[in-house]
Coordinates of C-alpha atoms and ligand atoms in Angstrom, one line a residue:
X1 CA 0.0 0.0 0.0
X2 CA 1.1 3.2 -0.8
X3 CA 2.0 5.8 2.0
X4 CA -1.0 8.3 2.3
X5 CA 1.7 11.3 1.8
X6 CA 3.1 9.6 -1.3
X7 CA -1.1 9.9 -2.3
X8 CA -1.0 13.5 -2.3
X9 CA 1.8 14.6 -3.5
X10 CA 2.2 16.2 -6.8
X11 CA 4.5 17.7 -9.6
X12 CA 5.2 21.3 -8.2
X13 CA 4.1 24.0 -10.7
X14 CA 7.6 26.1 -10.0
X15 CA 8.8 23.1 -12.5
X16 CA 6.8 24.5 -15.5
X17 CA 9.6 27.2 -15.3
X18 CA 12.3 25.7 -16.7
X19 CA 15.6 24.3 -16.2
X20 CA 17.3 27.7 -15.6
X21 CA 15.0 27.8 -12.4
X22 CA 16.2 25.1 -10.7
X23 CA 18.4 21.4 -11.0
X24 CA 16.5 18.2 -10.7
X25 CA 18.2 16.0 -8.2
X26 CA 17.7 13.1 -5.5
X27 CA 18.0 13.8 -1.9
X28 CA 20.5 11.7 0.5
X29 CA 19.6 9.1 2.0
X30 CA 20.0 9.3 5.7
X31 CA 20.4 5.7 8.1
X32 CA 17.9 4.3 10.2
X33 CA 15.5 7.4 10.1
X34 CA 13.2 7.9 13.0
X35 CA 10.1 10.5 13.5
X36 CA 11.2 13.8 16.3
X37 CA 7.9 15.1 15.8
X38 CA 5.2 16.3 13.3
X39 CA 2.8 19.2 13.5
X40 CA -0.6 17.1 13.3
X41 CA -2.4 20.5 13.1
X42 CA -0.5 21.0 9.8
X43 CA -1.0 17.3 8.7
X44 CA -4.8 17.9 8.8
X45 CA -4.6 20.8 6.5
X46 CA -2.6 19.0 4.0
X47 CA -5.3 16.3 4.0
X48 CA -3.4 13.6 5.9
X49 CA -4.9 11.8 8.6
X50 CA -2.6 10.8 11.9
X51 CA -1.9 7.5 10.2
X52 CA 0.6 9.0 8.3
X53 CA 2.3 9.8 12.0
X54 CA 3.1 6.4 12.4
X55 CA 3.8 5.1 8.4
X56 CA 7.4 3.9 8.0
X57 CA 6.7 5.0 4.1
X58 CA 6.1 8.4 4.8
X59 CA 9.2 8.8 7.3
X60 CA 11.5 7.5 4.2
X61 CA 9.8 10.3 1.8
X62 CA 10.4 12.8 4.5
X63 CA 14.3 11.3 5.9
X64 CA 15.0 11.8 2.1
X65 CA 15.3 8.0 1.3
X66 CA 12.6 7.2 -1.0
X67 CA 11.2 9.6 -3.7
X68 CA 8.1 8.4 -5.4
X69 CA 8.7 7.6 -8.9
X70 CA 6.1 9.8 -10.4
X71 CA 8.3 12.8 -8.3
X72 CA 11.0 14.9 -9.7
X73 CA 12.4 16.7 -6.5
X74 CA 14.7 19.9 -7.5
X75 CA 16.9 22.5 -5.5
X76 CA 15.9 26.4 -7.3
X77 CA 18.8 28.8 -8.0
X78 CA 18.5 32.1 -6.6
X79 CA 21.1 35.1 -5.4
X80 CA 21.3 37.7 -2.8
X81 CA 22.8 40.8 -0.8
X82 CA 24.3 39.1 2.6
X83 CA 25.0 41.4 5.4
X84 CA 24.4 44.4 3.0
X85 CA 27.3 42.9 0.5
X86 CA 26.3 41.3 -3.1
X87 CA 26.8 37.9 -2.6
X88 CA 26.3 36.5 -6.0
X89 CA 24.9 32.7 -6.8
X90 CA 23.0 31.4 -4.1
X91 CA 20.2 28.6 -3.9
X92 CA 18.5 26.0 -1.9
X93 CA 22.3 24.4 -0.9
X94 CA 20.6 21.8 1.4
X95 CA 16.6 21.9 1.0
X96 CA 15.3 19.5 -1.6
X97 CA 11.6 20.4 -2.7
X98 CA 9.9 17.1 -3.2
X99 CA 6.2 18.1 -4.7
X100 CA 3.2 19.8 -4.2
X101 CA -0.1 19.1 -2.0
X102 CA -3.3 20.6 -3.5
X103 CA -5.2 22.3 -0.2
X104 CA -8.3 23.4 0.2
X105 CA -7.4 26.7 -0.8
X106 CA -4.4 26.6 -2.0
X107 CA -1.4 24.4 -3.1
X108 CA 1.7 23.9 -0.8
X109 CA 5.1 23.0 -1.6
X110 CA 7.0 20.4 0.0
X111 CA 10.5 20.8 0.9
X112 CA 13.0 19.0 3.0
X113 CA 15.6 21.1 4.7
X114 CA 19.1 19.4 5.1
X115 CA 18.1 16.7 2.3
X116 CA 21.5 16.5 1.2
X117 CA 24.3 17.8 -1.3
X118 CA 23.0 20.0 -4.1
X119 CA 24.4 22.1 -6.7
X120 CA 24.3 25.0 -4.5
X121 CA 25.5 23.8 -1.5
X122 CA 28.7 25.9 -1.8
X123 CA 31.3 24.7 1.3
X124 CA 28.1 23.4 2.8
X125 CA 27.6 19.7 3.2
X126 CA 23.8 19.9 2.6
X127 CA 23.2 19.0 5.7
X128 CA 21.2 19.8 8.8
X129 CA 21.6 19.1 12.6
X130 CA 18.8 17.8 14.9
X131 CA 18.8 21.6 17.1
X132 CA 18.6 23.7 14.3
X133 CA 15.8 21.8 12.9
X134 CA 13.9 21.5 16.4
X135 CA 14.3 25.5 16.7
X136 CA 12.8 25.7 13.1
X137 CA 10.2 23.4 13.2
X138 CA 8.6 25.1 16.6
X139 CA 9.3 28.3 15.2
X140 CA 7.5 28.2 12.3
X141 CA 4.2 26.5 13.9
X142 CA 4.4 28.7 16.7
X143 CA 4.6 31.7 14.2
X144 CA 1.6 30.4 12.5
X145 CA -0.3 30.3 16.0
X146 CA 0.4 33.8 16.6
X147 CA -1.5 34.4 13.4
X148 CA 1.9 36.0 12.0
X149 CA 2.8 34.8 8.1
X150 CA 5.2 32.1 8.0
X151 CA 6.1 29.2 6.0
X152 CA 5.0 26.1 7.8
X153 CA 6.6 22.6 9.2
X154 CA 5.4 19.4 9.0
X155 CA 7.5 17.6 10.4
X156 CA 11.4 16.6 12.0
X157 CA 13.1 13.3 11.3
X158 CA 16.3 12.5 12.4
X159 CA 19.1 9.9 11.8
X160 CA 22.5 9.0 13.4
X161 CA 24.6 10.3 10.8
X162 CA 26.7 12.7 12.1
X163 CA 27.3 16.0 11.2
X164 CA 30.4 18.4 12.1
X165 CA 29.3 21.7 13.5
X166 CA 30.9 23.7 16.7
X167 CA 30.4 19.9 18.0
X168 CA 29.0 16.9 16.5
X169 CA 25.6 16.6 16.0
X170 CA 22.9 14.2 14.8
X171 CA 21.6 14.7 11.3
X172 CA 17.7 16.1 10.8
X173 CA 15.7 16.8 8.2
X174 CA 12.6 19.5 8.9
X175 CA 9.6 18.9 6.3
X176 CA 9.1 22.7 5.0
X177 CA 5.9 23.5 3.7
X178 CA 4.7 26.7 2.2
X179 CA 2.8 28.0 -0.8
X180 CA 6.4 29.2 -2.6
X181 CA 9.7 29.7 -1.5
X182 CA 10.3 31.9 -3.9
X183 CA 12.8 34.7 -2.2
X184 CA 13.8 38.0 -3.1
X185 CA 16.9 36.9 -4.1
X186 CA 15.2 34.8 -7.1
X187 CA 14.4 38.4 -8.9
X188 CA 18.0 39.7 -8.0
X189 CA 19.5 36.2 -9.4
X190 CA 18.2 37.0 -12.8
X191 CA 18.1 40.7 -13.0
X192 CA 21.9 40.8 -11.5
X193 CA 22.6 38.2 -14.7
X194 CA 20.6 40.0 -17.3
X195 CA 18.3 37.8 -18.2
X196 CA 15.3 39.6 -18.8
X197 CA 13.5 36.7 -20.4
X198 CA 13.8 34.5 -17.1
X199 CA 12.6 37.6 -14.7
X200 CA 9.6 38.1 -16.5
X201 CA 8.6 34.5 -16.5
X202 CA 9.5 34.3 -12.7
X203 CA 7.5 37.2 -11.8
X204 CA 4.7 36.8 -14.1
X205 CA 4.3 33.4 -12.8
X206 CA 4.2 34.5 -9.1
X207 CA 1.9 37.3 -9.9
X208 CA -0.6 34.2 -11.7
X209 CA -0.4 32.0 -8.6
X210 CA 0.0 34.5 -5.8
X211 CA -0.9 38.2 -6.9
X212 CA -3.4 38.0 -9.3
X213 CA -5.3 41.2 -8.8
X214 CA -1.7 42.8 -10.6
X215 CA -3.3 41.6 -13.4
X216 CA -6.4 43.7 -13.7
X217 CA -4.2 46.9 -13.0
X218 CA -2.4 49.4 -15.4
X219 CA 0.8 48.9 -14.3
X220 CA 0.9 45.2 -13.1
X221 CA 4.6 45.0 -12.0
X222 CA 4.4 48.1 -10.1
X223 CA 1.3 47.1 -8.0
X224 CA 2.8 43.4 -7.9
X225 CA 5.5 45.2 -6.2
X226 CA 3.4 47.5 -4.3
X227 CA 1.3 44.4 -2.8
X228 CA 5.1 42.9 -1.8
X229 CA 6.1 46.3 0.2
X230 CA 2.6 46.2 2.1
X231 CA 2.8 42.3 2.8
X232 CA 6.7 42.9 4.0
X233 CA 6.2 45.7 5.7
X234 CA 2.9 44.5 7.6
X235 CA 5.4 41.0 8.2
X236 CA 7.7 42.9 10.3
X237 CA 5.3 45.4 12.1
X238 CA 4.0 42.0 13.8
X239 CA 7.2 41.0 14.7
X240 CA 8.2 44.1 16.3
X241 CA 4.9 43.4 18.4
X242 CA 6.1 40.3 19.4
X243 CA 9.2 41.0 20.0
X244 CA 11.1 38.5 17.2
X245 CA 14.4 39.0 15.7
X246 CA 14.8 37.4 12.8
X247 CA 18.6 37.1 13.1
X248 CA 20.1 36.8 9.5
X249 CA 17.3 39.1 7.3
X250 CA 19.7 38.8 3.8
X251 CA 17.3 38.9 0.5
X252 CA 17.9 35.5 0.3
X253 CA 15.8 35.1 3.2
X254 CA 13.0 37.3 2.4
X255 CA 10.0 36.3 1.3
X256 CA 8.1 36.9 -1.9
X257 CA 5.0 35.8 -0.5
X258 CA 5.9 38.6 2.8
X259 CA 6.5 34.8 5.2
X260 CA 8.4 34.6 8.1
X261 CA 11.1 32.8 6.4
X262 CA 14.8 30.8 7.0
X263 CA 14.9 30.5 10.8
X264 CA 18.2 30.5 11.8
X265 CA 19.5 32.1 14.5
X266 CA 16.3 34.3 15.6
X267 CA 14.9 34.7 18.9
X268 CA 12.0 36.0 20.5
X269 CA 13.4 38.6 23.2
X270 CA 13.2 37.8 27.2
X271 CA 14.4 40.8 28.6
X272 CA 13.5 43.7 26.1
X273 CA 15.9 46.1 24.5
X274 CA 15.7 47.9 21.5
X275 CA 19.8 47.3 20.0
X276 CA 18.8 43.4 20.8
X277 CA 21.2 41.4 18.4
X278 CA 20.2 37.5 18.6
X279 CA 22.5 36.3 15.8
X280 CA 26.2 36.5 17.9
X281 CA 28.1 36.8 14.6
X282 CA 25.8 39.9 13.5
X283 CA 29.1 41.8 15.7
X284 CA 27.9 45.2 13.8
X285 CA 24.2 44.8 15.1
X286 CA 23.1 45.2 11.7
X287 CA 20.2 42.7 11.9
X288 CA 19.5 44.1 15.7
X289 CA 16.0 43.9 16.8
X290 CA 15.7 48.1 15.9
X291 CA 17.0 48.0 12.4
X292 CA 14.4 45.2 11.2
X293 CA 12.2 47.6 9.7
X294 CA 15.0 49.6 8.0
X295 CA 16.3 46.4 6.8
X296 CA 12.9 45.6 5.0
X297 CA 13.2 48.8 3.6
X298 CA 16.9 48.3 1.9
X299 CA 15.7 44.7 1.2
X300 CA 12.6 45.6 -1.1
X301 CA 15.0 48.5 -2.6
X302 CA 17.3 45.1 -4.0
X303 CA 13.8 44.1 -5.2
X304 CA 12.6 47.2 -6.7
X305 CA 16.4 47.4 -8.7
X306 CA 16.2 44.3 -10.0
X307 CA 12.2 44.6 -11.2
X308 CA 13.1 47.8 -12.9
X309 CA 13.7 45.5 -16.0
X310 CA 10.6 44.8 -16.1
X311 CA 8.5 48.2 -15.5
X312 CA 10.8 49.9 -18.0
X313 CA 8.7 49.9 -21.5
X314 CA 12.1 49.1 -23.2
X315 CA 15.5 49.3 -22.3
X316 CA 16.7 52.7 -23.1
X317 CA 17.8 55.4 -20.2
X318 CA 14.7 57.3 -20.3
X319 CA 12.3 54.2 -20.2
X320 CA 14.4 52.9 -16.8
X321 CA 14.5 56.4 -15.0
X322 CA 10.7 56.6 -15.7
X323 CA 10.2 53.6 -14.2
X324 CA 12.8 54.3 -11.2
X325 CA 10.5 57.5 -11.0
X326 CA 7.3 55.3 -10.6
X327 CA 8.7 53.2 -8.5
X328 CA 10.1 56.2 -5.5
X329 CA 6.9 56.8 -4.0
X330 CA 6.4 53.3 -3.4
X331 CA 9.2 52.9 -1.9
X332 CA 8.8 56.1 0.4
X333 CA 5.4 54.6 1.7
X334 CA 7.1 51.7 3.5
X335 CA 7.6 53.8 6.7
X336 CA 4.0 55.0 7.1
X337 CA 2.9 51.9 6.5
X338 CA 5.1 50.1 8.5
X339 CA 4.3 53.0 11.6
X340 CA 0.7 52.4 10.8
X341 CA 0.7 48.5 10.7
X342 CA 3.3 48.8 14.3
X343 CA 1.1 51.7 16.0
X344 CA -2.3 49.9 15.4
X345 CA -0.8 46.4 16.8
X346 CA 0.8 48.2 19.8
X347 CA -2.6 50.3 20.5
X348 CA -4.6 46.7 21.0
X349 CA -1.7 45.3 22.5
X350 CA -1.8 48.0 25.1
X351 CA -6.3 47.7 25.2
X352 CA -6.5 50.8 23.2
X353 CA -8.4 48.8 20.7
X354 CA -6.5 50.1 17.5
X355 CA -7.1 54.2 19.0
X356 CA -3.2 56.1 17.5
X357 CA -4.5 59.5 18.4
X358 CA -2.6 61.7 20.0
X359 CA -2.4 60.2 24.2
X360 CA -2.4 56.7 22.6
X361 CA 0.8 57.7 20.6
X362 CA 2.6 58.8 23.1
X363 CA 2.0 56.4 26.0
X364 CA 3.2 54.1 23.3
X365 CA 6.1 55.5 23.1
X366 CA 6.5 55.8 26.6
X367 CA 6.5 52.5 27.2
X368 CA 8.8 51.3 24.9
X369 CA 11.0 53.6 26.5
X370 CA 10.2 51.9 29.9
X371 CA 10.2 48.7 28.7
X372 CA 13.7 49.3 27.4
X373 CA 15.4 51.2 30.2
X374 CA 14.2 48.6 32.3
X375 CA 15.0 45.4 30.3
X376 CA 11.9 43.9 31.2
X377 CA 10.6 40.4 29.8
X378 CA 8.4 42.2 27.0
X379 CA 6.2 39.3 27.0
X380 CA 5.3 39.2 30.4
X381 CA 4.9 42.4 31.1
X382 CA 1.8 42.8 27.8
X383 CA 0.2 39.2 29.0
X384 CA 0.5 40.9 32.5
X385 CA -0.6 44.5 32.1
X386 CA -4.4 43.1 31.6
X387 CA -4.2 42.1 35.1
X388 CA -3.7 45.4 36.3
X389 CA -6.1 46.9 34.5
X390 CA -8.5 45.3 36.8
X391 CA -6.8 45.5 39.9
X392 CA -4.2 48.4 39.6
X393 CA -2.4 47.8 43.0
X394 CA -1.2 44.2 42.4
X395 CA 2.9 43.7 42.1
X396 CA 3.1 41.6 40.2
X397 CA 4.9 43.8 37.3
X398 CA 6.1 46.9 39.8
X399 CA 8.6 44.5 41.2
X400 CA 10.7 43.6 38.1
X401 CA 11.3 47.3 37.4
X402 CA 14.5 48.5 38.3
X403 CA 13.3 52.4 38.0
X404 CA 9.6 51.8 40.3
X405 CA 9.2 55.3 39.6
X406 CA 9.1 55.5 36.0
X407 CA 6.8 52.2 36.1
X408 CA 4.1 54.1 38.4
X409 CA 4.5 57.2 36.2
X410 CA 3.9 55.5 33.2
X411 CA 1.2 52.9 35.1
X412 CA -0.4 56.1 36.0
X413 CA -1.1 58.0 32.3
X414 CA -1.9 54.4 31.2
X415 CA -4.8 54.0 33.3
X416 CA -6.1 57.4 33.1
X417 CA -6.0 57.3 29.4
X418 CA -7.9 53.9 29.3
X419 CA -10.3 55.6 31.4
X420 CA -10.2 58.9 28.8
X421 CA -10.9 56.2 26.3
X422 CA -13.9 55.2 28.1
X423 CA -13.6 51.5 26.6
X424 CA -15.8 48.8 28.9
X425 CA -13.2 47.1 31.1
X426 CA -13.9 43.4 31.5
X427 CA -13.8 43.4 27.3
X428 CA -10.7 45.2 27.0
X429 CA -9.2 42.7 29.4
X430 CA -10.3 40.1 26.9
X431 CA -9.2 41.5 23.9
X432 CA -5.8 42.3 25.4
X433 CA -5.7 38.8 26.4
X434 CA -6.3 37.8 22.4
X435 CA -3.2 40.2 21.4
X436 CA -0.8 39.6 23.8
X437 CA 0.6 35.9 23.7
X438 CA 1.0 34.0 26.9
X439 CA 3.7 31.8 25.5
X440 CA 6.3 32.2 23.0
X441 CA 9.2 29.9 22.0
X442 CA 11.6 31.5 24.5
X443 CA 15.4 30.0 24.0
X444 CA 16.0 28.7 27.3
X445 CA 12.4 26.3 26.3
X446 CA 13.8 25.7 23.0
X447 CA 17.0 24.8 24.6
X448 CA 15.7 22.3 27.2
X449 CA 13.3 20.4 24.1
X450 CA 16.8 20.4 22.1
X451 CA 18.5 18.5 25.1
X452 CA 16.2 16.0 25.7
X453 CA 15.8 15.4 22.1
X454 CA 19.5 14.8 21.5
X455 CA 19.1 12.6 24.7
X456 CA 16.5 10.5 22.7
X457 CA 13.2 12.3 24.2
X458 CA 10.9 13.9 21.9
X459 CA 8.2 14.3 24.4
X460 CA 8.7 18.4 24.9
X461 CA 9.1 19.0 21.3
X462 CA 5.8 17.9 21.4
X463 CA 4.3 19.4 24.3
X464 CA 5.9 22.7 23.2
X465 CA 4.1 22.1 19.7
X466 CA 1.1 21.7 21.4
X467 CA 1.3 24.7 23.5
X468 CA 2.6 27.4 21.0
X469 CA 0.1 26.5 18.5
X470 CA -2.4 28.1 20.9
X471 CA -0.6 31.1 22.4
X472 CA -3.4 33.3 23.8
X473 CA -5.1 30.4 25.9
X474 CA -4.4 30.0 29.0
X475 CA -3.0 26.0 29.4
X476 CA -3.1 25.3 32.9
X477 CA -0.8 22.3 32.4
X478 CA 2.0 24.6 30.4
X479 CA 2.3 27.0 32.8
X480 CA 5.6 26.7 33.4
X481 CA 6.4 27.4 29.9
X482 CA 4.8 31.0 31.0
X483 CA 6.9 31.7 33.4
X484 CA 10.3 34.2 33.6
X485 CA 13.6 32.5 32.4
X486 CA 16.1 30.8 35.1
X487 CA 19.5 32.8 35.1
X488 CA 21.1 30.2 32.8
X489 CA 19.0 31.6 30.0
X490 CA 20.5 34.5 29.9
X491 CA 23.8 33.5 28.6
X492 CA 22.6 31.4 25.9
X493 CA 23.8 32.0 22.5
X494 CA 22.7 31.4 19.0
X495 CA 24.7 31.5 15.6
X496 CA 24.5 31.0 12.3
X497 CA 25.9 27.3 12.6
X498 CA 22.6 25.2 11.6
Ligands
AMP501 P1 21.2 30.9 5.4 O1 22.2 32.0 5.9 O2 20.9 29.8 6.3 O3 20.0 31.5 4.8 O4 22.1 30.2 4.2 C1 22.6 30.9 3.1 C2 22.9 30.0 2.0 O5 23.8 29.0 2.3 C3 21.7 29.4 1.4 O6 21.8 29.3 0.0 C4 21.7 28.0 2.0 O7 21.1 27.0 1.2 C5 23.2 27.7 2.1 N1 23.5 26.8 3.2 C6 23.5 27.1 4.5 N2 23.9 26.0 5.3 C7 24.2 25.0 4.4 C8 24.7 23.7 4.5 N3 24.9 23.1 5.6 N4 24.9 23.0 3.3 C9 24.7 23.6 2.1 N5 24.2 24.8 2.0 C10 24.0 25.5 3.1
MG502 MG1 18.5 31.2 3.8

């Protein structure tokens, strides 16, 4: 009997691009696969029942061992700017994309990540390790449960091979899932070559499947781009209200789609503060926590460059300053957008109920400012605050200030201005309580699942699965995964090395 994934999947439609898109290849096998973990949530939207949990057929297809026949997996070629530096050729160096699974509503691509050696794979070894992949697995499902874009994961398997990091670590391959992959760095590969031909085909091909409202405009490329800008910069206004770095935001990690994409060395901040750097070898802070939204901006600029090809009516000097000229002001929209998107998220965040007027600005701002000074866990203190809108005189948040007075100064506007607002209590409690998560992948949890997975117990992979996928509730039986971070947490570390 055939597995019930091998049922479902299908030729991907990227492959109707061509062979300048991508190289057809076989993953790796890996020995003696086993299951970490798989998103069930994610399993039911694809249309596979929990069977497939438990089918040794389905843990070769996703370990990379067997490919069904009627399959022709590829790794795509793109490019991109690293660390603000043209970086030339890129590509998928160790993710494999296997086929397609038609949705409900929409297709999704199926990709394993650390599949093996592809033509891409640069000094890599097309591999990746068992933490890495935990981190990006409950990353990307705990993303999707705080209703913030992201590319999705099915699944973790894992095999004794071993692979040479800082340390040596146990091979793992994370089942990514995602309407495209396709990255900014797929418009720069062909613009930075020249190839004109290939660009338009990419991006008219993203703008069928993904954009098609471009079509019935005027100027299609320009409001394709337009659509990107408001999608990217809407992306990273909800992380800034979460408090997520990304870590390593290169245009080869940007999304066309505006996902959360590539999770590498991110992290959601503990203790909040604004020049927060969670990738250790980002020594210039470029990719700090404050310089996300600037980064998004310099990011869709690569983009904008390399569409100017296209919005050009030919390929004369004129034609491609006109279209730089069109382009400008959609460009310069990014920042009020952006503000707009962050204000309004951090307005019902603080009960304001989306109110950016004047007061609501500026206690905003205010607390920020506290929050920062203070290096208070930003989480805790916006699941926390709702509590003290009912019963102002608790401690609960006073006592992890160091500056008391700036709290109660701040704690004092606050609540007058909810009381200006004149918004019915006991249902701003409860929409505060939908906004502000109760539990977020913080490292030192992500760390613990990691060591007992590398000990050969999944079980708080799974919990933690469980848990983030409903971040708002309150889970009794998770509560610890609520709760402040021990001292140890605080000198954990994150790199690059994946
Ligand atoms: P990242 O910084 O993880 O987005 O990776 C940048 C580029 O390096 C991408 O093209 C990856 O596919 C590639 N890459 C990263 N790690 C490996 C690896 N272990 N083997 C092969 N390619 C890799
Ligand atoms: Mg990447």
């Amino acid at each position: 009997m055939s597995s019930p994934l091998e049922a479902l999947l299908l030729h991907p439609d990227f492959l109707a691009l061509g062979e300048d898109f991508y190289t057809h290849l076989q993953p790796t096998p890996l020995n003696n696969p086993s299951w970490v973990a798989v998103s069930s949530e994610l399993a039911n939207t694809l249309g596979l029942n929990t069977s497939f949990i438990k089918d040794d057929e389905s843990l070769n297809i996703l370990s990379g061992n067997v490919t069904p026949s009627s399959l022709k997996p590829y790794a795509a070629v793109y490019s991109g700017h690293q660390f603000g530096v043209w970086a030339g050729q890129l590509g998928d160096g160790r993710a494999i994309t296997l086929g397609q699974i038609q949705g409900q509503d929409q297709s999704w691509e199926i990709q394993l990540k650390g599949a093996g050696l592809t033509p891409y794979s640069r000094m890599g070894d097309g591999r990746a390790v068992l933490r890495s992949s935990i981190r990006e697995f409950l990353c990307s499902e705990a993303m999707h449960g705080l209703g913030i874009p992201t590319t999705r994961a099915l699944a973790i398997t894992q095999s004794p091979n071993r692979v040479i990091r800082e340390s040596v670590e146990n091979a793992a391959v994370v089942t990514r899932v995602a309407p495209s992959f396709i990255r900014f760095g797929h418009f720069e590969h062909f613009a930075s070559n020249g190839l004109h031909a290939q660009l338009k085909e990419l991006t008219d091909f993203v703008i069928q499947r993904f954009y098609p409202d471009s079509l019935e405009q005027d100027k299609p490329y320009l409001h394709f781009f337009e659509m990107v800008l408001k999608r990217s910069a809407k992306l990273v206004a909800q992380w800034q209200s979460v408090g997520f770095c990304h870590g390593v935001l290169n245009t080869d990690n940007m999304s066309i789609l505006g996902l959360s994409l590539d999770y590498g060395p991110f992290g959601f901040m503990d203790k909040f503060a604004l020049n927060h750097i969670c990738n250790h070898t980002d020594s210039q802070g470029r990719y700090s926590f404050a310089n996300q939204p600037q980064v998004f901006y310099w990011n869709l600029l690569c983009l904008a460059q390399a569409l100017i090809p296209l919005m050009a009516i030919d390929d004369s000097d004129e034609a491609m300053e006109k279209a730089v000229e069109e382009i400008k002001p959609v460009l310069t929209s990014f920042s009020s957008i952006y503000l707009k998107e962050y204000q309004e998220l951090m307005s019902h965040k603080l009960g304001f109920q989306g109110d950016v007027s004047g007061n609501s600005l500026q206690i905003i701002q205010a607390v920020i400012q506290l929050l920062d000074n203070n290096a208070m866990d930003y989480t805790y203190f916006f699941r926390n605050l709702s509590r003290l809108v009912k019963d102002p005189h608790q401690s609960l948040l006073r006592d992890h200030f160091v500056d008391t007075s700036a709290f109660d100064t701040w704690m004092t506007s606050y609540l007058n201005h909810l009381q200006v607002l004149g918004l019915d209590q006991e249902s701003t409690i409860d929409k505060m309580n939908q906004v502000n998560p109760k539990y977020i992948l913080r490292q030192h949890l992500a760390q613990m699942a990691i060591a007992e997975s590398q000990a050969g117990q999944h079980a708080m992979v799974e919990r933690l699965l469980q848990c983030l996928t409903q971040p708002f509730a309150e889970q009794p039986e998770f509560e610890d995964y609520a709760a402040l971070p021990p001292d140890w947490a605080s000198h954990l570390e994150v790199s690059c090395s994946s």
